[in-house]
């Protein structure tokens, strides 16, 4: 992307306007993240000292379990407390539907014109590190823009979703009765990320059985004495039932995160993952870049020499690393 005069100043004024609560400025900044814009790096540099204050809460669970309904209910609860609330709806399989539905719910609740609410359905058009990285940086943007609570809704089925859920300080895993074997679904990797279990649709038959199953599962897992044991909260999200209990459990978890040092540990682990992901993406991209002659990639040229017996694979790897890290700078976009 060519440098245009005043671009830095434009970005600064955009950040300033976002911090003053201008929703269009916030939307523009989040788009810069999603698009992997040439300005992304500059943006991240500018907001680095401003972020780190928000409470980030993730909601995950099978399709239809009630994530959007509960997100909308929580949004209402935190707004009633006076917090500015940002919501990111992330659905790797269909980036737009979830957010649209959530948007409708929130509109029904009358938050659509509220300047202190920001909702975005995340996509990752050309972002270097994929959807998880884009979401993490969008969280940072909202945090820097002064949103005190950030809710991330993500469908919990695969590794990508687990990665996204782990961007949160507190993760709610939602289950509901009558949705196949909810517990089996919850077991598949999701147990480790649950800070709180929510048994939603408690107005339906079988909710108490789901609670018992979860309780057994938690009892069978060996939690460290000092560790946080995920509580189970039952809700009827469509009627705001159980919401007070949930908000208070979340507050207790937030306090525990601070007191135990776990918040710092989680944030460090997250930053480590983020830096690693960017560095690896840069390396991968450079390895495949054409290297002068005949448009062959660096990796391709070295591979050919290994095949020809001119070079062993270890020396080839050394040479590859030396060339790709020369004059290194972790750009942002795909180009
Ligand atoms: N009976 C009952 N229905 C609920 C409850 N919570 C949500 N629903 C309904 O369940 C359906 C799915 O709710 P959503 O909030 O869209 O679920 P979701 O998990 O966000 O769904 P996806 O984003 O598609 O994965 C909707 O029709 C809701 O009205 C509840 O507590 N009780
Ligand atoms: Mg949804």
Coordinates of C-alpha atoms and ligand atoms in Angstrom, one line a residue:
X1 CA 0.0 0.0 0.0
X2 CA 1.5 3.3 -1.0
X3 CA 2.1 5.9 1.7
X4 CA -0.3 8.8 1.3
X5 CA 0.4 12.1 3.1
X6 CA -1.6 12.6 6.2
X7 CA -2.5 9.0 6.5
X8 CA -1.1 8.7 10.0
X9 CA -3.0 11.7 11.1
X10 CA -6.2 10.3 9.6
X11 CA -5.7 7.1 11.6
X12 CA -5.0 9.1 14.8
X13 CA -8.2 11.1 14.4
X14 CA -10.1 7.9 13.7
X15 CA -8.8 6.4 16.9
X16 CA -9.7 9.6 18.8
X17 CA -13.2 9.6 17.4
X18 CA -13.6 5.9 18.3
X19 CA -12.6 6.6 21.9
X20 CA -15.1 9.4 22.0
X21 CA -17.8 6.9 21.1
X22 CA -18.3 7.6 17.4
X23 CA -19.8 4.2 16.1
X24 CA -18.7 4.8 12.5
X25 CA -15.1 5.4 13.6
X26 CA -15.2 2.1 15.6
X27 CA -16.7 0.3 12.6
X28 CA -14.0 1.6 10.3
X29 CA -11.2 0.5 12.7
X30 CA -12.7 -3.0 13.0
X31 CA -12.9 -3.2 9.2
X32 CA -9.2 -2.3 8.9
X33 CA -8.5 -5.3 11.1
X34 CA -10.8 -7.7 9.1
X35 CA -9.4 -6.6 5.8
X36 CA -5.8 -7.1 6.9
X37 CA -5.4 -3.5 5.7
X38 CA -2.0 -2.0 5.0
X39 CA -2.7 0.3 8.0
X40 CA -3.3 -2.5 10.4
X41 CA 0.2 -2.5 11.7
X42 CA 0.1 1.3 12.3
X43 CA -3.2 0.9 14.0
X44 CA -1.9 -1.8 16.3
X45 CA 1.1 0.3 17.2
X46 CA -1.1 3.3 18.0
X47 CA -3.5 1.4 20.2
X48 CA -1.0 -0.9 22.0
X49 CA -0.8 1.4 25.1
X50 CA -4.6 1.9 25.2
X51 CA -5.8 -1.7 25.4
X52 CA -5.8 -4.2 28.3
X53 CA -8.7 -2.8 30.4
X54 CA -11.8 -4.6 29.0
X55 CA -13.5 -7.6 30.4
X56 CA -13.6 -10.2 27.6
X57 CA -16.4 -12.8 27.9
X58 CA -16.7 -15.6 25.4
X59 CA -19.9 -17.6 24.8
X60 CA -19.7 -20.9 22.9
X61 CA -21.8 -23.9 22.4
X62 CA -23.6 -26.0 19.7
X63 CA -25.7 -24.3 17.0
X64 CA -29.1 -23.2 18.3
X65 CA -28.3 -23.6 22.0
X66 CA -29.1 -19.9 22.7
X67 CA -25.8 -18.1 22.4
X68 CA -27.2 -15.0 20.6
X69 CA -30.2 -14.8 22.9
X70 CA -28.0 -15.0 26.0
X71 CA -25.4 -12.6 24.5
X72 CA -28.3 -10.1 23.9
X73 CA -29.5 -10.6 27.5
X74 CA -26.0 -10.1 29.0
X75 CA -25.6 -7.0 26.8
X76 CA -28.7 -5.6 28.4
X77 CA -27.5 -6.4 31.9
X78 CA -24.1 -4.8 31.4
X79 CA -25.6 -1.8 29.7
X80 CA -28.0 -1.4 32.7
X81 CA -24.8 -1.2 34.8
X82 CA -23.6 1.7 32.6
X83 CA -20.8 -0.3 30.8
X84 CA -20.1 0.3 27.1
X85 CA -20.5 -3.2 25.5
X86 CA -18.9 -4.5 22.3
X87 CA -20.1 -7.8 20.7
X88 CA -18.2 -9.8 18.2
X89 CA -20.2 -12.7 16.6
X90 CA -17.8 -15.2 15.0
X91 CA -19.0 -18.2 13.0
X92 CA -16.2 -19.7 10.9
X93 CA -18.6 -21.8 8.8
X94 CA -21.0 -18.9 8.0
X95 CA -19.5 -15.6 8.9
X96 CA -22.6 -13.5 8.6
X97 CA -25.8 -15.3 9.7
X98 CA -25.1 -15.4 13.4
X99 CA -24.2 -11.8 13.6
X100 CA -27.2 -10.8 11.6
X101 CA -29.5 -12.7 13.9
X102 CA -27.8 -11.3 17.0
X103 CA -28.2 -7.8 15.5
X104 CA -32.0 -8.4 15.1
X105 CA -32.3 -9.5 18.7
X106 CA -30.4 -6.5 19.9
X107 CA -32.5 -4.2 17.8
X108 CA -35.6 -5.7 19.3
X109 CA -34.3 -4.9 22.7
X110 CA -33.8 -1.3 21.5
X111 CA -30.0 -1.2 21.6
X112 CA -29.6 -0.5 17.9
X113 CA -29.3 3.3 18.3
X114 CA -27.3 3.0 21.5
X115 CA -23.9 4.6 20.9
X116 CA -22.4 2.6 23.7
X117 CA -23.1 -0.7 22.0
X118 CA -21.1 -2.0 19.1
X119 CA -22.0 -5.3 17.3
X120 CA -20.0 -6.9 14.5
X121 CA -20.2 -10.2 12.8
X122 CA -16.6 -11.0 12.2
X123 CA -15.1 -12.2 8.9
X124 CA -11.4 -12.3 8.0
X125 CA -11.0 -11.0 4.5
X126 CA -7.3 -11.4 3.8
X127 CA -6.2 -11.2 7.4
X128 CA -2.7 -12.7 7.8
X129 CA -3.4 -14.9 10.8
X130 CA -7.0 -16.0 9.9
X131 CA -10.2 -15.5 11.8
X132 CA -8.9 -16.2 15.3
X133 CA -6.1 -13.6 14.9
X134 CA -8.5 -11.1 13.3
X135 CA -10.9 -11.6 16.2
X136 CA -8.2 -11.1 18.8
X137 CA -7.2 -7.8 17.1
X138 CA -10.8 -6.7 16.9
X139 CA -11.0 -7.2 20.6
X140 CA -8.0 -5.0 21.1
X141 CA -9.5 -2.3 19.0
X142 CA -12.8 -2.3 21.0
X143 CA -10.8 -2.4 24.2
X144 CA -8.8 0.6 23.1
X145 CA -11.9 2.4 22.0
X146 CA -13.1 2.2 25.6
X147 CA -15.6 -0.7 25.5
X148 CA -15.5 -2.0 29.1
X149 CA -17.2 -5.4 28.3
X150 CA -16.6 -7.4 25.1
X151 CA -18.8 -10.4 24.4
X152 CA -17.6 -12.9 21.8
X153 CA -20.2 -15.4 20.5
X154 CA -18.8 -18.4 18.6
X155 CA -20.2 -21.7 17.6
X156 CA -18.3 -24.4 19.5
X157 CA -17.5 -27.3 17.3
X158 CA -13.9 -27.3 16.1
X159 CA -10.4 -26.2 16.9
X160 CA -10.9 -22.7 15.3
X161 CA -13.8 -22.1 17.6
X162 CA -11.9 -23.2 20.6
X163 CA -9.1 -20.8 19.7
X164 CA -11.5 -18.0 19.4
X165 CA -13.2 -18.8 22.6
X166 CA -9.8 -18.8 24.3
X167 CA -9.4 -15.1 23.4
X168 CA -11.8 -14.5 26.3
X169 CA -10.9 -14.0 30.0
X170 CA -14.1 -15.9 31.0
X171 CA -15.6 -18.5 28.7
X172 CA -19.2 -19.6 29.0
X173 CA -20.0 -23.0 27.6
X174 CA -23.7 -23.3 26.8
X175 CA -25.6 -26.6 26.7
X176 CA -29.3 -27.2 26.5
X177 CA -31.6 -30.2 27.0
X178 CA -32.9 -32.0 24.0
X179 CA -30.0 -31.2 21.7
X180 CA -28.5 -34.7 21.2
X181 CA -25.9 -35.6 23.7
X182 CA -25.0 -32.1 24.9
X183 CA -22.4 -33.5 27.4
X184 CA -20.6 -35.5 24.8
X185 CA -20.4 -32.4 22.7
X186 CA -19.2 -30.4 25.6
X187 CA -16.5 -33.0 26.4
X188 CA -14.9 -32.8 23.0
X189 CA -12.2 -30.4 23.9
X190 CA -14.5 -27.8 25.3
X191 CA -14.4 -28.9 29.0
X192 CA -10.9 -27.4 29.3
X193 CA -12.0 -24.0 28.2
X194 CA -15.2 -23.8 30.3
X195 CA -15.0 -21.3 33.1
X196 CA -18.7 -21.5 33.6
X197 CA -21.3 -23.9 32.3
X198 CA -24.7 -22.5 31.3
X199 CA -27.6 -24.9 31.0
X200 CA -29.9 -22.8 28.8
X201 CA -33.5 -23.5 27.9
X202 CA -34.1 -24.6 31.5
X203 CA -37.8 -24.2 30.7
X204 CA -37.6 -27.4 28.7
X205 CA -37.8 -31.0 29.9
X206 CA -34.5 -32.6 30.8
X207 CA -32.7 -29.5 32.0
X208 CA -32.1 -31.0 35.5
X209 CA -30.6 -34.1 33.9
X210 CA -28.2 -32.0 31.9
X211 CA -27.2 -30.3 35.2
X212 CA -26.6 -33.6 36.9
X213 CA -24.6 -34.9 33.9
X214 CA -22.4 -31.8 34.0
X215 CA -22.0 -32.1 37.8
X216 CA -20.8 -35.7 37.4
X217 CA -18.4 -34.8 34.7
X218 CA -16.9 -32.0 36.7
X219 CA -16.7 -34.3 39.8
X220 CA -14.8 -36.9 37.7
X221 CA -12.2 -34.4 36.3
X222 CA -9.4 -33.8 38.7
X223 CA -9.2 -30.1 39.3
X224 CA -6.2 -28.8 41.2
X225 CA -7.1 -27.6 44.8
X226 CA -6.3 -24.0 43.8
X227 CA -8.0 -24.2 40.4
X228 CA -11.3 -22.7 39.5
X229 CA -14.1 -25.2 39.3
X230 CA -16.7 -24.2 36.7
X231 CA -20.0 -23.5 38.3
X232 CA -23.2 -24.5 36.5
X233 CA -25.9 -21.8 36.0
X234 CA -29.3 -22.6 34.6
X235 CA -31.0 -19.9 32.4
X236 CA -34.0 -19.3 30.3
X237 CA -32.3 -16.7 28.0
X238 CA -35.5 -15.7 26.2
X239 CA -37.0 -14.6 29.5
X240 CA -33.8 -13.2 31.2
X241 CA -34.2 -15.9 33.9
X242 CA -31.0 -16.9 35.7
X243 CA -29.3 -13.8 34.4
X244 CA -28.6 -12.2 37.8
X245 CA -27.0 -15.4 39.0
X246 CA -24.9 -15.6 35.8
X247 CA -23.7 -12.0 36.1
X248 CA -22.8 -12.5 39.7
X249 CA -20.9 -15.8 38.9
X250 CA -19.1 -13.9 36.2
X251 CA -18.1 -11.2 38.6
X252 CA -16.8 -13.9 41.0
X253 CA -14.8 -15.4 38.2
X254 CA -13.3 -12.0 37.2
X255 CA -12.3 -11.5 40.8
X256 CA -10.7 -14.9 41.0
X257 CA -8.8 -14.2 37.7
X258 CA -7.2 -11.1 39.3
X259 CA -6.5 -12.6 42.7
X260 CA -5.0 -15.9 41.5
X261 CA -2.7 -14.3 38.9
X262 CA -4.6 -16.4 36.2
X263 CA -5.6 -13.3 34.3
X264 CA -1.9 -12.3 33.8
X265 CA -1.1 -15.9 32.9
X266 CA -3.8 -16.2 30.3
X267 CA -3.0 -12.9 28.7
X268 CA 0.7 -13.9 28.5
X269 CA -0.2 -17.2 26.9
X270 CA -2.5 -15.4 24.4
X271 CA 0.2 -12.8 23.5
X272 CA 2.7 -15.7 23.0
X273 CA 0.3 -17.5 20.7
X274 CA -0.4 -14.3 18.8
X275 CA 3.2 -13.4 18.2
X276 CA 4.0 -17.0 17.2
X277 CA 1.0 -17.1 14.7
X278 CA 2.2 -13.9 13.1
X279 CA 5.8 -14.9 12.9
X280 CA 4.9 -18.3 11.4
X281 CA 2.5 -16.8 8.9
X282 CA 5.2 -14.4 7.8
X283 CA 7.8 -17.2 7.4
X284 CA 5.4 -19.4 5.4
X285 CA 4.5 -16.6 3.1
X286 CA 8.2 -15.7 2.5
X287 CA 9.2 -19.3 1.9
X288 CA 6.7 -19.4 -1.0
X289 CA 7.7 -16.1 -2.5
X290 CA 9.3 -16.1 -5.9
X291 CA 13.1 -15.7 -5.7
X292 CA 14.2 -13.7 -8.8
X293 CA 14.9 -16.1 -11.6
X294 CA 12.1 -17.9 -13.4
X295 CA 9.6 -17.2 -10.7
X296 CA 10.7 -20.2 -8.6
X297 CA 10.0 -19.9 -4.9
X298 CA 12.9 -20.0 -2.4
X299 CA 11.6 -23.2 -1.0
X300 CA 11.1 -24.6 -4.5
X301 CA 14.7 -23.8 -5.5
X302 CA 16.1 -25.4 -2.3
X303 CA 13.9 -28.4 -2.6
X304 CA 15.2 -29.0 -6.1
X305 CA 18.8 -28.9 -4.8
X306 CA 17.9 -31.5 -2.2
X307 CA 16.4 -33.7 -4.8
X308 CA 19.5 -33.3 -7.0
X309 CA 21.7 -34.4 -4.0
X310 CA 23.5 -31.0 -3.9
X311 CA 22.2 -30.1 -0.5
X312 CA 21.0 -32.0 2.6
X313 CA 17.6 -31.0 4.0
X314 CA 19.1 -29.6 7.2
X315 CA 21.4 -27.2 5.3
X316 CA 18.5 -26.3 3.0
X317 CA 16.4 -25.4 6.0
X318 CA 19.2 -23.3 7.4
X319 CA 19.6 -21.5 4.1
X320 CA 15.8 -21.0 3.9
X321 CA 15.6 -19.5 7.4
X322 CA 18.5 -17.2 6.7
X323 CA 17.0 -15.8 3.5
X324 CA 13.5 -15.5 4.7
X325 CA 14.5 -13.7 7.9
X326 CA 16.9 -11.2 6.2
X327 CA 15.5 -7.6 6.5
X328 CA 12.6 -9.1 8.2
X329 CA 9.5 -7.2 9.1
X330 CA 6.1 -8.7 9.9
X331 CA 3.9 -6.9 7.5
X332 CA 0.1 -7.1 7.9
X333 CA -1.8 -7.9 4.7
X334 CA -1.3 -10.8 2.3
X335 CA 1.0 -8.9 0.0
Ligands
LIG1 N1 -37.4 -22.4 25.1 C1 -36.3 -21.6 25.0 N2 -35.9 -21.2 23.8 C2 -34.8 -20.5 23.7 C3 -34.1 -20.1 24.9 N3 -33.0 -19.4 24.5 C4 -33.0 -19.3 23.2 N4 -34.1 -20.0 22.7 C5 -34.5 -20.1 21.3 O1 -33.6 -21.0 20.7 C6 -33.4 -20.6 19.3 C7 -31.9 -20.4 19.0 O2 -31.4 -19.4 19.8 P1 -30.1 -18.5 19.4 O3 -29.9 -17.5 20.4 O4 -30.2 -18.0 18.0 O5 -29.1 -19.7 19.4 P2 -27.5 -19.6 18.9 O6 -26.8 -20.5 19.8 O7 -27.1 -18.2 18.9 O8 -27.6 -20.2 17.5 P3 -26.5 -20.1 16.3 O9 -25.9 -18.7 16.3 O10 -27.3 -20.4 15.1 O11 -25.5 -21.2 16.6 C8 -34.2 -19.3 19.1 O12 -35.4 -19.7 18.6 C9 -34.4 -18.8 20.5 O13 -35.5 -18.1 20.7 C10 -34.6 -20.5 26.2 O14 -34.0 -20.3 27.2 N5 -35.7 -21.3 26.2
LIG2 MG1 -26.2 -17.1 17.3

